[in-house]
Amino acid sequence: MKPKILVTREVFDETLAYLNDHCDVESNQTDKPFDAATLAQRLKDKDGVVCCLTDRIDPAVLAAAQRLKVVANIAVGYNNIDVPACTARGVMVTNTPGVLDDSTADLAFTLMLAAARRLTEAEAYIRAGQWQGWHLKQLLGVDVHHATLGIIGMGRIGQQIARRAGGFKMRVLYQNRNRWPADVEKWLNAEYVTKEQLLAQSDFVVLQIPYSPATHHYIGAAELKQMKPTAILINSTRGGVIDDAALIDALKNGTIRAAGLDVFENEPQLNPDFLELKNVVLAPHVGSSTEATRRAMAMTAANNAVAALTGSTPPNLLNTEAKNKA
Ligand code: GLV
C-alpha cells in the first residue's frame, strides 16, 4: 500500500505527478486554504502532508493526525509549524532552503530600488494622467549605488543580497547571530557590526532574519529612531519582525524616509494605513515567486515528503530527533 499524503494548496502538475508515483495523494487544487478544523480532519488518515506557510501545523492539528510522519513545508521559513510539538510526536519537518536564495535576494533589491527611486509613486502618477512633461526636480529619489547597506540576518539569502550589493558598489554592514569567518566576510565584502551601529550607519536596512518569538518586533519604535531620517527599511523575510504600527508612524513622521515591504503582520489583512502612504512600496509576499523558483520549491518539498515516507532521510530535515524517534 502506498503512503497517504495530503497536499494542502495548489501545486504544479509535475509536483502532483511525482507525488502520485509514490503516494496515494489527496490534494486541494482549488487553492482555497483549509481552516484549522478541516486541516485536522483531512490529516486523520494521512502519513504525510505537503503544506504551505499559510497552514498552521499546531498541537491541535497534530493531535488529530495520529499517523503523520512528515510535514513538508513549501517554504524556507517554517514559523507556521510547531517544530518541538512535531518532534515530540516523532513527526519529521522539512523546508526548502537554497532553491529560493537568488530570487528572494532579487526581490529585496527590487524593493530597495523601487523605494529609493519612488517607482510605485511614479507609476501611479503616470496612470493618473498627471504627467505634463519633464521637470528637473521631478520625483527626486536617492541613490542605491555607493550607499551603505545594513543586512540583518546573514544566512543564505542575506549573503546573496550582499553579493549583489558589490555590483552597486555599496558598503555592506551586517548583523547575524554568529559572525562569519574572515574568508566569508571577504567574499561578502561585509563588515560585522552591532545592531546599534548597523541601524545608525545604514542608508538601507534589509531584514532577512527568520520570525520567531525571539525576533518578534525586532524593529520597533526605538530601533526606527536609531535609523537615519534618510534611511529606507526593507522587509523581505516575515511579517512580525517589524512592529508595523510603529513603522507606519515612522513613515508618517519622517523618522525614516521610506520602506519596501513584501511581508506584513497578520497578512493578508495588512494595516490599512500602509495604503495611504506614498513612501512605502508594497508587495504581496512574492519574494520567491518566479516560475522556476516556485516550481523548484514545490518539487523540493515533494522530494522531502517522499524520502521521509519511503524510509530515507529527507534532504532538508529540520528535526533529526524526530526521525530517530519514528
Ligand atoms: C517564503 O516566504 C519562504 O519562507 O519560503
mmCIF file of C-alpha atoms and ligand atoms in Angstrom:
data_model
loop_
_atom_site.group_PDB
_atom_site.id
_atom_site.type_symbol
_atom_site.label_atom_id
_atom_site.label_comp_id
_atom_site.label_asym_id
_atom_site.label_seq_id
_atom_site.Cartn_x
_atom_site.Cartn_y
_atom_site.Cartn_z
ATOM 1 C CA MET A 1 0.000 0.000 0.000
ATOM 2 C CA LYS A 2 1.255 3.461 -0.874
ATOM 3 C CA PRO A 3 1.546 6.015 1.945
ATOM 4 C CA LYS A 4 -1.275 8.552 2.095
ATOM 5 C CA ILE A 5 -0.389 12.193 1.647
ATOM 6 C CA LEU A 6 -2.307 15.470 1.719
ATOM 7 C CA VAL A 7 -1.344 18.456 -0.456
ATOM 8 C CA THR A 8 -2.999 21.460 1.174
ATOM 9 C CA ARG A 9 -2.784 24.042 -1.617
ATOM 10 C CA GLU A 10 -2.444 24.232 -5.372
ATOM 11 C CA VAL A 11 0.915 22.963 -6.685
ATOM 12 C CA PHE A 12 2.342 22.338 -10.164
ATOM 13 C CA ASP A 13 1.371 19.370 -12.363
ATOM 14 C CA GLU A 14 4.840 17.841 -12.142
ATOM 15 C CA THR A 15 4.758 18.060 -8.334
ATOM 16 C CA LEU A 16 1.495 16.127 -8.233
ATOM 17 C CA ALA A 17 2.702 13.618 -10.835
ATOM 18 C CA TYR A 18 5.819 12.887 -8.771
ATOM 19 C CA LEU A 19 3.811 12.539 -5.565
ATOM 20 C CA ASN A 20 1.296 10.277 -7.339
ATOM 21 C CA ASP A 21 4.128 7.957 -8.392
ATOM 22 C CA HIS A 22 4.984 7.317 -4.757
ATOM 23 C CA CYS A 23 1.912 8.092 -2.679
ATOM 24 C CA ASP A 24 -1.832 7.938 -2.509
ATOM 25 C CA VAL A 25 -2.473 11.680 -2.921
ATOM 26 C CA GLU A 26 -5.383 13.790 -1.737
ATOM 27 C CA SER A 27 -4.903 17.333 -2.908
ATOM 28 C CA ASN A 28 -6.665 20.631 -2.604
ATOM 29 C CA GLN A 29 -6.209 22.033 -6.077
ATOM 30 C CA THR A 30 -8.955 24.620 -5.566
ATOM 31 C CA ASP A 31 -6.285 26.564 -3.648
ATOM 32 C CA LYS A 32 -8.790 27.710 -1.043
ATOM 33 C CA PRO A 33 -6.807 27.267 2.195
ATOM 34 C CA PHE A 34 -8.231 24.769 4.684
ATOM 35 C CA ASP A 35 -9.389 26.151 8.013
ATOM 36 C CA ALA A 36 -7.853 24.528 11.102
ATOM 37 C CA ALA A 37 -10.740 22.094 11.663
ATOM 38 C CA THR A 38 -10.754 20.928 8.036
ATOM 39 C CA LEU A 39 -6.981 20.535 8.006
ATOM 40 C CA ALA A 40 -7.138 18.417 11.174
ATOM 41 C CA GLN A 41 -9.944 16.321 9.731
ATOM 42 C CA ARG A 42 -8.123 15.755 6.406
ATOM 43 C CA LEU A 43 -4.961 14.720 8.209
ATOM 44 C CA LYS A 44 -6.656 11.996 10.295
ATOM 45 C CA ASP A 45 -5.672 9.187 7.928
ATOM 46 C CA LYS A 46 -2.562 10.739 6.330
ATOM 47 C CA ASP A 47 1.068 9.691 6.654
ATOM 48 C CA GLY A 48 2.386 12.943 5.277
ATOM 49 C CA VAL A 49 1.458 16.468 4.318
ATOM 50 C CA VAL A 50 2.888 18.888 1.772
ATOM 51 C CA CYS A 51 1.822 22.269 3.091
ATOM 52 C CA CYS A 52 2.411 25.999 2.755
ATOM 53 C CA LEU A 53 3.244 28.847 5.067
ATOM 54 C CA THR A 54 -0.470 29.624 5.280
ATOM 55 C CA ASP A 55 -1.192 26.284 7.032
ATOM 56 C CA ARG A 56 -0.738 26.247 10.809
ATOM 57 C CA ILE A 57 0.591 22.914 11.994
ATOM 58 C CA ASP A 58 -0.003 23.208 15.733
ATOM 59 C CA PRO A 59 -0.576 20.771 18.609
ATOM 60 C CA ALA A 60 -4.345 20.604 17.942
ATOM 61 C CA VAL A 61 -3.815 19.629 14.305
ATOM 62 C CA LEU A 62 -1.107 17.150 15.283
ATOM 63 C CA ALA A 63 -3.334 15.549 17.910
ATOM 64 C CA ALA A 64 -5.830 14.716 15.156
ATOM 65 C CA ALA A 65 -3.108 13.401 12.834
ATOM 66 C CA GLN A 66 -2.064 10.264 14.665
ATOM 67 C CA ARG A 67 -0.448 8.587 11.610
ATOM 68 C CA LEU A 68 1.505 11.629 10.461
ATOM 69 C CA LYS A 69 5.231 11.073 9.828
ATOM 70 C CA VAL A 70 6.236 14.139 7.826
ATOM 71 C CA VAL A 71 5.301 17.783 7.375
ATOM 72 C CA ALA A 72 6.956 19.099 4.190
ATOM 73 C CA ASN A 73 6.643 22.878 4.034
ATOM 74 C CA ILE A 74 6.857 24.601 0.644
ATOM 75 C CA ALA A 75 8.911 27.467 2.100
ATOM 76 C CA VAL A 76 12.258 28.055 3.683
ATOM 77 C CA GLY A 77 10.639 29.741 6.705
ATOM 78 C CA TYR A 78 8.718 27.405 8.984
ATOM 79 C CA ASN A 79 7.247 29.595 11.711
ATOM 80 C CA ASN A 80 3.829 28.194 10.708
ATOM 81 C CA ILE A 81 4.881 24.829 12.140
ATOM 82 C CA ASP A 82 5.276 23.965 15.822
ATOM 83 C CA VAL A 83 8.530 22.041 15.341
ATOM 84 C CA PRO A 84 9.004 21.000 19.000
ATOM 85 C CA ALA A 85 5.438 19.601 19.033
ATOM 86 C CA CYS A 86 6.208 17.671 15.816
ATOM 87 C CA THR A 87 9.457 16.357 17.277
ATOM 88 C CA ALA A 88 7.684 15.215 20.452
ATOM 89 C CA ARG A 89 5.365 13.134 18.251
ATOM 90 C CA GLY A 90 8.138 11.812 16.000
ATOM 91 C CA VAL A 91 6.886 13.858 13.031
ATOM 92 C CA MET A 92 9.669 14.966 10.656
ATOM 93 C CA VAL A 93 9.606 18.584 9.463
ATOM 94 C CA THR A 94 11.274 19.791 6.270
ATOM 95 C CA ASN A 95 11.650 23.109 4.433
ATOM 96 C CA THR A 96 13.041 24.296 1.076
ATOM 97 C CA PRO A 97 16.371 26.072 1.643
ATOM 98 C CA GLY A 98 18.730 27.013 -1.174
ATOM 99 C CA VAL A 99 16.441 26.959 -4.195
ATOM 100 C CA LEU A 100 14.946 30.381 -3.460
ATOM 101 C CA ASP A 101 18.000 32.368 -2.349
ATOM 102 C CA ASP A 102 18.672 34.195 -5.610
ATOM 103 C CA SER A 103 15.049 35.011 -6.389
ATOM 104 C CA THR A 104 14.424 36.321 -2.886
ATOM 105 C CA ALA A 105 17.624 38.393 -2.979
ATOM 106 C CA ASP A 106 16.467 39.816 -6.322
ATOM 107 C CA LEU A 107 13.165 40.829 -4.734
ATOM 108 C CA ALA A 108 14.951 42.528 -1.822
ATOM 109 C CA PHE A 109 16.878 44.564 -4.387
ATOM 110 C CA THR A 110 13.693 45.243 -6.342
ATOM 111 C CA LEU A 111 12.167 46.751 -3.189
ATOM 112 C CA MET A 112 15.306 48.768 -2.443
ATOM 113 C CA LEU A 113 15.470 50.207 -5.928
ATOM 114 C CA ALA A 114 11.736 50.835 -6.141
ATOM 115 C CA ALA A 115 11.625 52.590 -2.750
ATOM 116 C CA ALA A 116 14.788 54.615 -3.462
ATOM 117 C CA ARG A 117 13.601 55.723 -6.911
ATOM 118 C CA ARG A 118 9.917 56.104 -5.916
ATOM 119 C CA LEU A 119 8.839 53.737 -8.652
ATOM 120 C CA THR A 120 5.314 52.926 -7.469
ATOM 121 C CA GLU A 121 4.652 56.621 -6.873
ATOM 122 C CA ALA A 122 5.972 57.407 -10.347
ATOM 123 C CA GLU A 123 3.808 54.783 -11.976
ATOM 124 C CA ALA A 124 0.684 55.906 -10.113
ATOM 125 C CA TYR A 125 1.400 59.468 -11.299
ATOM 126 C CA ILE A 126 1.537 58.394 -14.933
ATOM 127 C CA ARG A 127 -1.522 56.174 -14.659
ATOM 128 C CA ALA A 128 -3.465 59.046 -13.097
ATOM 129 C CA GLY A 129 -2.720 61.121 -16.229
ATOM 130 C CA GLN A 130 -0.808 63.745 -14.222
ATOM 131 C CA TRP A 131 2.419 63.782 -16.215
ATOM 132 C CA GLN A 132 2.707 67.110 -18.016
ATOM 133 C CA GLY A 133 6.339 66.764 -19.077
ATOM 134 C CA TRP A 134 9.962 66.573 -17.940
ATOM 135 C CA HIS A 135 10.952 68.587 -14.882
ATOM 136 C CA LEU A 136 14.398 68.876 -13.276
ATOM 137 C CA LYS A 137 13.141 68.227 -9.760
ATOM 138 C CA GLN A 138 10.552 65.617 -10.609
ATOM 139 C CA LEU A 139 10.207 62.662 -8.232
ATOM 140 C CA LEU A 140 13.711 63.074 -6.854
ATOM 141 C CA GLY A 141 14.921 59.860 -5.287
ATOM 142 C CA VAL A 142 18.088 58.672 -3.597
ATOM 143 C CA ASP A 143 20.974 56.600 -4.937
ATOM 144 C CA VAL A 144 21.365 52.926 -4.181
ATOM 145 C CA HIS A 145 24.869 52.820 -5.670
ATOM 146 C CA HIS A 146 27.644 53.746 -3.243
ATOM 147 C CA ALA A 147 25.172 53.798 -0.315
ATOM 148 C CA THR A 148 25.633 51.831 2.914
ATOM 149 C CA LEU A 149 23.574 48.668 3.143
ATOM 150 C CA GLY A 150 22.900 47.012 6.507
ATOM 151 C CA ILE A 151 21.816 43.377 6.290
ATOM 152 C CA ILE A 152 20.233 41.897 9.406
ATOM 153 C CA GLY A 153 20.422 38.122 9.064
ATOM 154 C CA MET A 154 23.403 36.976 7.008
ATOM 155 C CA GLY A 155 22.165 33.494 6.110
ATOM 156 C CA ARG A 156 21.897 32.149 2.575
ATOM 157 C CA ILE A 157 19.561 34.873 1.309
ATOM 158 C CA GLY A 158 21.353 37.660 3.185
ATOM 159 C CA GLN A 159 24.586 36.538 1.560
ATOM 160 C CA GLN A 160 23.090 36.728 -1.917
ATOM 161 C CA ILE A 161 21.891 40.252 -1.131
ATOM 162 C CA ALA A 162 25.429 41.177 -0.023
ATOM 163 C CA ARG A 163 26.915 39.735 -3.228
ATOM 164 C CA ARG A 164 24.512 41.790 -5.336
ATOM 165 C CA ALA A 165 25.465 44.905 -3.362
ATOM 166 C CA GLY A 166 29.007 44.567 -4.751
ATOM 167 C CA GLY A 167 27.632 45.359 -8.212
ATOM 168 C CA PHE A 168 26.139 48.558 -6.820
ATOM 169 C CA LYS A 169 29.469 49.466 -5.169
ATOM 170 C CA MET A 170 27.757 49.604 -1.769
ATOM 171 C CA ARG A 171 29.410 49.418 1.636
ATOM 172 C CA VAL A 172 27.891 46.404 3.378
ATOM 173 C CA LEU A 173 27.406 46.071 7.136
ATOM 174 C CA TYR A 174 25.825 43.010 8.687
ATOM 175 C CA GLN A 175 24.439 41.673 11.906
ATOM 176 C CA ASN A 176 23.946 37.984 12.482
ATOM 177 C CA ARG A 177 23.605 35.567 15.413
ATOM 178 C CA ASN A 178 27.173 34.472 14.672
ATOM 179 C CA ARG A 179 29.968 36.350 12.996
ATOM 180 C CA TRP A 180 31.223 34.701 9.790
ATOM 181 C CA PRO A 181 34.934 33.774 9.464
ATOM 182 C CA ALA A 182 37.243 36.255 7.765
ATOM 183 C CA ASP A 183 37.285 34.422 4.401
ATOM 184 C CA VAL A 184 33.471 34.508 4.187
ATOM 185 C CA GLU A 185 33.390 38.189 5.194
ATOM 186 C CA LYS A 186 35.929 38.860 2.464
ATOM 187 C CA TRP A 187 33.806 37.034 -0.122
ATOM 188 C CA LEU A 188 30.776 39.025 1.032
ATOM 189 C CA ASN A 189 32.773 42.236 1.304
ATOM 190 C CA ALA A 190 30.811 42.867 4.505
ATOM 191 C CA GLU A 191 31.721 44.220 7.955
ATOM 192 C CA TYR A 192 30.243 42.718 11.118
ATOM 193 C CA VAL A 193 28.758 45.424 13.369
ATOM 194 C CA THR A 194 26.374 45.646 16.320
ATOM 195 C CA LYS A 195 22.661 46.144 15.713
ATOM 196 C CA GLU A 196 23.011 49.723 17.020
ATOM 197 C CA GLN A 197 25.903 50.523 14.668
ATOM 198 C CA LEU A 198 24.076 48.994 11.722
ATOM 199 C CA LEU A 199 20.912 50.992 12.368
ATOM 200 C CA ALA A 200 22.809 54.250 12.899
ATOM 201 C CA GLN A 201 25.026 53.977 9.794
ATOM 202 C CA SER A 202 22.928 52.303 7.091
ATOM 203 C CA ASP A 203 21.152 54.069 4.248
ATOM 204 C CA PHE A 204 19.258 50.835 3.551
ATOM 205 C CA VAL A 205 18.404 48.269 6.200
ATOM 206 C CA VAL A 206 17.292 44.861 4.916
ATOM 207 C CA LEU A 207 15.735 42.325 7.275
ATOM 208 C CA GLN A 208 16.446 38.716 6.476
ATOM 209 C CA ILE A 209 16.089 37.032 9.887
ATOM 210 C CA PRO A 210 13.509 34.283 10.444
ATOM 211 C CA TYR A 211 10.429 35.082 12.517
ATOM 212 C CA SER A 212 10.220 33.566 16.000
ATOM 213 C CA PRO A 213 9.142 34.829 19.428
ATOM 214 C CA ALA A 214 12.767 35.984 19.837
ATOM 215 C CA THR A 215 12.628 38.169 16.703
ATOM 216 C CA HIS A 216 9.084 39.483 17.249
ATOM 217 C CA HIS A 217 9.208 43.280 16.672
ATOM 218 C CA TYR A 218 12.969 43.165 16.222
ATOM 219 C CA ILE A 219 12.426 46.588 14.656
ATOM 220 C CA GLY A 220 10.074 48.767 16.703
ATOM 221 C CA ALA A 221 9.749 52.448 17.578
ATOM 222 C CA ALA A 222 13.075 52.537 19.452
ATOM 223 C CA GLU A 223 15.017 50.965 16.566
ATOM 224 C CA LEU A 224 13.354 53.176 13.965
ATOM 225 C CA LYS A 225 14.514 56.208 15.955
ATOM 226 C CA GLN A 226 18.084 54.907 15.797
ATOM 227 C CA MET A 227 17.973 54.896 11.979
ATOM 228 C CA LYS A 228 18.922 57.841 9.777
ATOM 229 C CA PRO A 229 15.977 60.060 8.780
ATOM 230 C CA THR A 230 17.060 59.365 5.192
ATOM 231 C CA ALA A 231 17.125 55.577 5.652
ATOM 232 C CA ILE A 232 14.985 53.040 3.789
ATOM 233 C CA LEU A 233 13.813 49.860 5.521
ATOM 234 C CA ILE A 234 13.216 46.651 3.562
ATOM 235 C CA ASN A 235 11.444 43.553 4.856
ATOM 236 C CA SER A 236 11.715 40.530 2.587
ATOM 237 C CA THR A 237 11.538 37.878 5.320
ATOM 238 C CA ARG A 238 8.448 37.590 7.570
ATOM 239 C CA GLY A 239 5.800 39.866 8.988
ATOM 240 C CA GLY A 240 6.160 40.364 12.730
ATOM 241 C CA VAL A 241 9.881 41.134 12.721
ATOM 242 C CA ILE A 242 8.766 44.758 12.299
ATOM 243 C CA ASP A 243 6.183 46.448 14.502
ATOM 244 C CA ASP A 244 4.005 47.621 11.607
ATOM 245 C CA ALA A 245 2.157 50.275 13.641
ATOM 246 C CA ALA A 246 5.495 51.782 14.721
ATOM 247 C CA LEU A 247 6.729 51.705 11.115
ATOM 248 C CA ILE A 248 3.613 53.494 9.893
ATOM 249 C CA ASP A 249 4.218 56.240 12.484
ATOM 250 C CA ALA A 250 7.864 56.484 11.428
ATOM 251 C CA LEU A 251 6.910 56.778 7.747
ATOM 252 C CA LYS A 252 4.277 59.422 8.521
ATOM 253 C CA ASN A 253 6.562 61.463 10.779
ATOM 254 C CA GLY A 254 9.699 61.302 8.660
ATOM 255 C CA THR A 255 11.597 59.279 11.273
ATOM 256 C CA ILE A 256 12.831 57.305 8.245
ATOM 257 C CA ARG A 257 12.479 58.107 4.560
ATOM 258 C CA ALA A 258 10.718 55.082 3.098
ATOM 259 C CA ALA A 259 10.134 51.331 3.241
ATOM 260 C CA GLY A 260 9.770 48.396 0.890
ATOM 261 C CA LEU A 261 7.707 45.540 2.260
ATOM 262 C CA ASP A 262 6.928 42.084 0.930
ATOM 263 C CA VAL A 263 5.549 40.782 4.235
ATOM 264 C CA PHE A 264 3.269 42.101 6.948
ATOM 265 C CA GLU A 265 1.892 41.403 10.388
ATOM 266 C CA ASN A 266 -1.399 39.497 10.020
ATOM 267 C CA GLU A 267 -1.066 39.270 6.237
ATOM 268 C CA PRO A 268 -3.098 39.359 4.077
ATOM 269 C CA GLN A 269 -5.000 41.727 6.416
ATOM 270 C CA LEU A 270 -2.289 44.349 6.430
ATOM 271 C CA ASN A 271 -2.682 47.601 8.353
ATOM 272 C CA PRO A 272 -4.795 49.814 6.004
ATOM 273 C CA ASP A 273 -2.689 52.871 6.878
ATOM 274 C CA PHE A 274 0.036 51.466 4.623
ATOM 275 C CA LEU A 275 -2.257 52.034 1.641
ATOM 276 C CA GLU A 276 -2.414 55.763 2.329
ATOM 277 C CA LEU A 277 1.362 56.240 2.387
ATOM 278 C CA LYS A 278 3.314 57.241 -0.710
ATOM 279 C CA ASN A 279 6.694 56.393 0.811
ATOM 280 C CA VAL A 280 6.151 52.656 1.048
ATOM 281 C CA VAL A 281 6.432 50.079 -1.726
ATOM 282 C CA LEU A 282 4.127 47.122 -1.123
ATOM 283 C CA ALA A 283 4.296 43.563 -2.452
ATOM 284 C CA PRO A 284 2.075 40.583 -1.528
ATOM 285 C CA HIS A 285 4.672 38.118 -0.148
ATOM 286 C CA VAL A 286 6.154 37.253 -3.534
ATOM 287 C CA GLY A 287 9.843 37.120 -2.556
ATOM 288 C CA SER A 288 10.434 33.718 -4.129
ATOM 289 C CA SER A 289 7.723 33.974 -6.756
ATOM 290 C CA THR A 290 9.317 33.260 -10.079
ATOM 291 C CA GLU A 291 8.060 30.390 -12.189
ATOM 292 C CA ALA A 292 11.330 28.469 -11.895
ATOM 293 C CA THR A 293 11.818 29.032 -8.181
ATOM 294 C CA ARG A 294 8.275 28.198 -7.110
ATOM 295 C CA ARG A 295 8.438 25.011 -9.204
ATOM 296 C CA ALA A 296 11.754 24.115 -7.569
ATOM 297 C CA MET A 297 10.332 24.796 -4.089
ATOM 298 C CA ALA A 298 7.287 22.599 -4.663
ATOM 299 C CA MET A 299 9.444 19.778 -6.038
ATOM 300 C CA THR A 300 11.886 20.095 -3.140
ATOM 301 C CA ALA A 301 9.016 19.730 -0.673
ATOM 302 C CA ALA A 302 7.640 16.734 -2.593
ATOM 303 C CA ASN A 303 11.085 15.107 -2.576
ATOM 304 C CA ASN A 304 11.410 15.643 1.155
ATOM 305 C CA ALA A 305 7.991 14.116 1.784
ATOM 306 C CA VAL A 306 8.611 11.077 -0.398
ATOM 307 C CA ALA A 307 12.019 10.482 1.173
ATOM 308 C CA ALA A 308 10.503 10.569 4.658
ATOM 309 C CA LEU A 309 7.687 8.196 3.689
ATOM 310 C CA THR A 310 9.953 5.687 1.941
ATOM 311 C CA GLY A 311 12.465 5.264 4.745
ATOM 312 C CA SER A 312 15.182 7.681 3.586
ATOM 313 C CA THR A 313 16.363 10.772 5.374
ATOM 314 C CA PRO A 314 14.746 13.826 3.769
ATOM 315 C CA PRO A 315 17.443 16.142 2.363
ATOM 316 C CA ASN A 316 16.081 19.141 4.267
ATOM 317 C CA LEU A 317 15.152 17.544 7.579
ATOM 318 C CA LEU A 318 14.894 20.150 10.344
ATOM 319 C CA ASN A 319 14.431 17.842 13.336
ATOM 320 C CA THR A 320 16.675 14.774 13.145
ATOM 321 C CA GLU A 321 15.453 13.724 16.614
ATOM 322 C CA ALA A 322 12.017 13.067 15.087
ATOM 323 C CA LYS A 323 13.459 10.583 12.570
ATOM 324 C CA ASN A 324 15.307 8.771 15.313
ATOM 325 C CA LYS A 325 12.025 8.560 17.233
ATOM 326 C CA ALA A 326 9.894 7.340 14.329
HETATM 327 C C1 GLV B 1 8.741 32.312 1.819
HETATM 328 O O1 GLV B 1 8.387 33.261 2.440
HETATM 329 C C2 GLV B 1 9.548 31.257 2.345
HETATM 330 O O2 GLV B 1 9.808 31.210 3.561
HETATM 331 O O3 GLV B 1 9.960 30.404 1.565
#
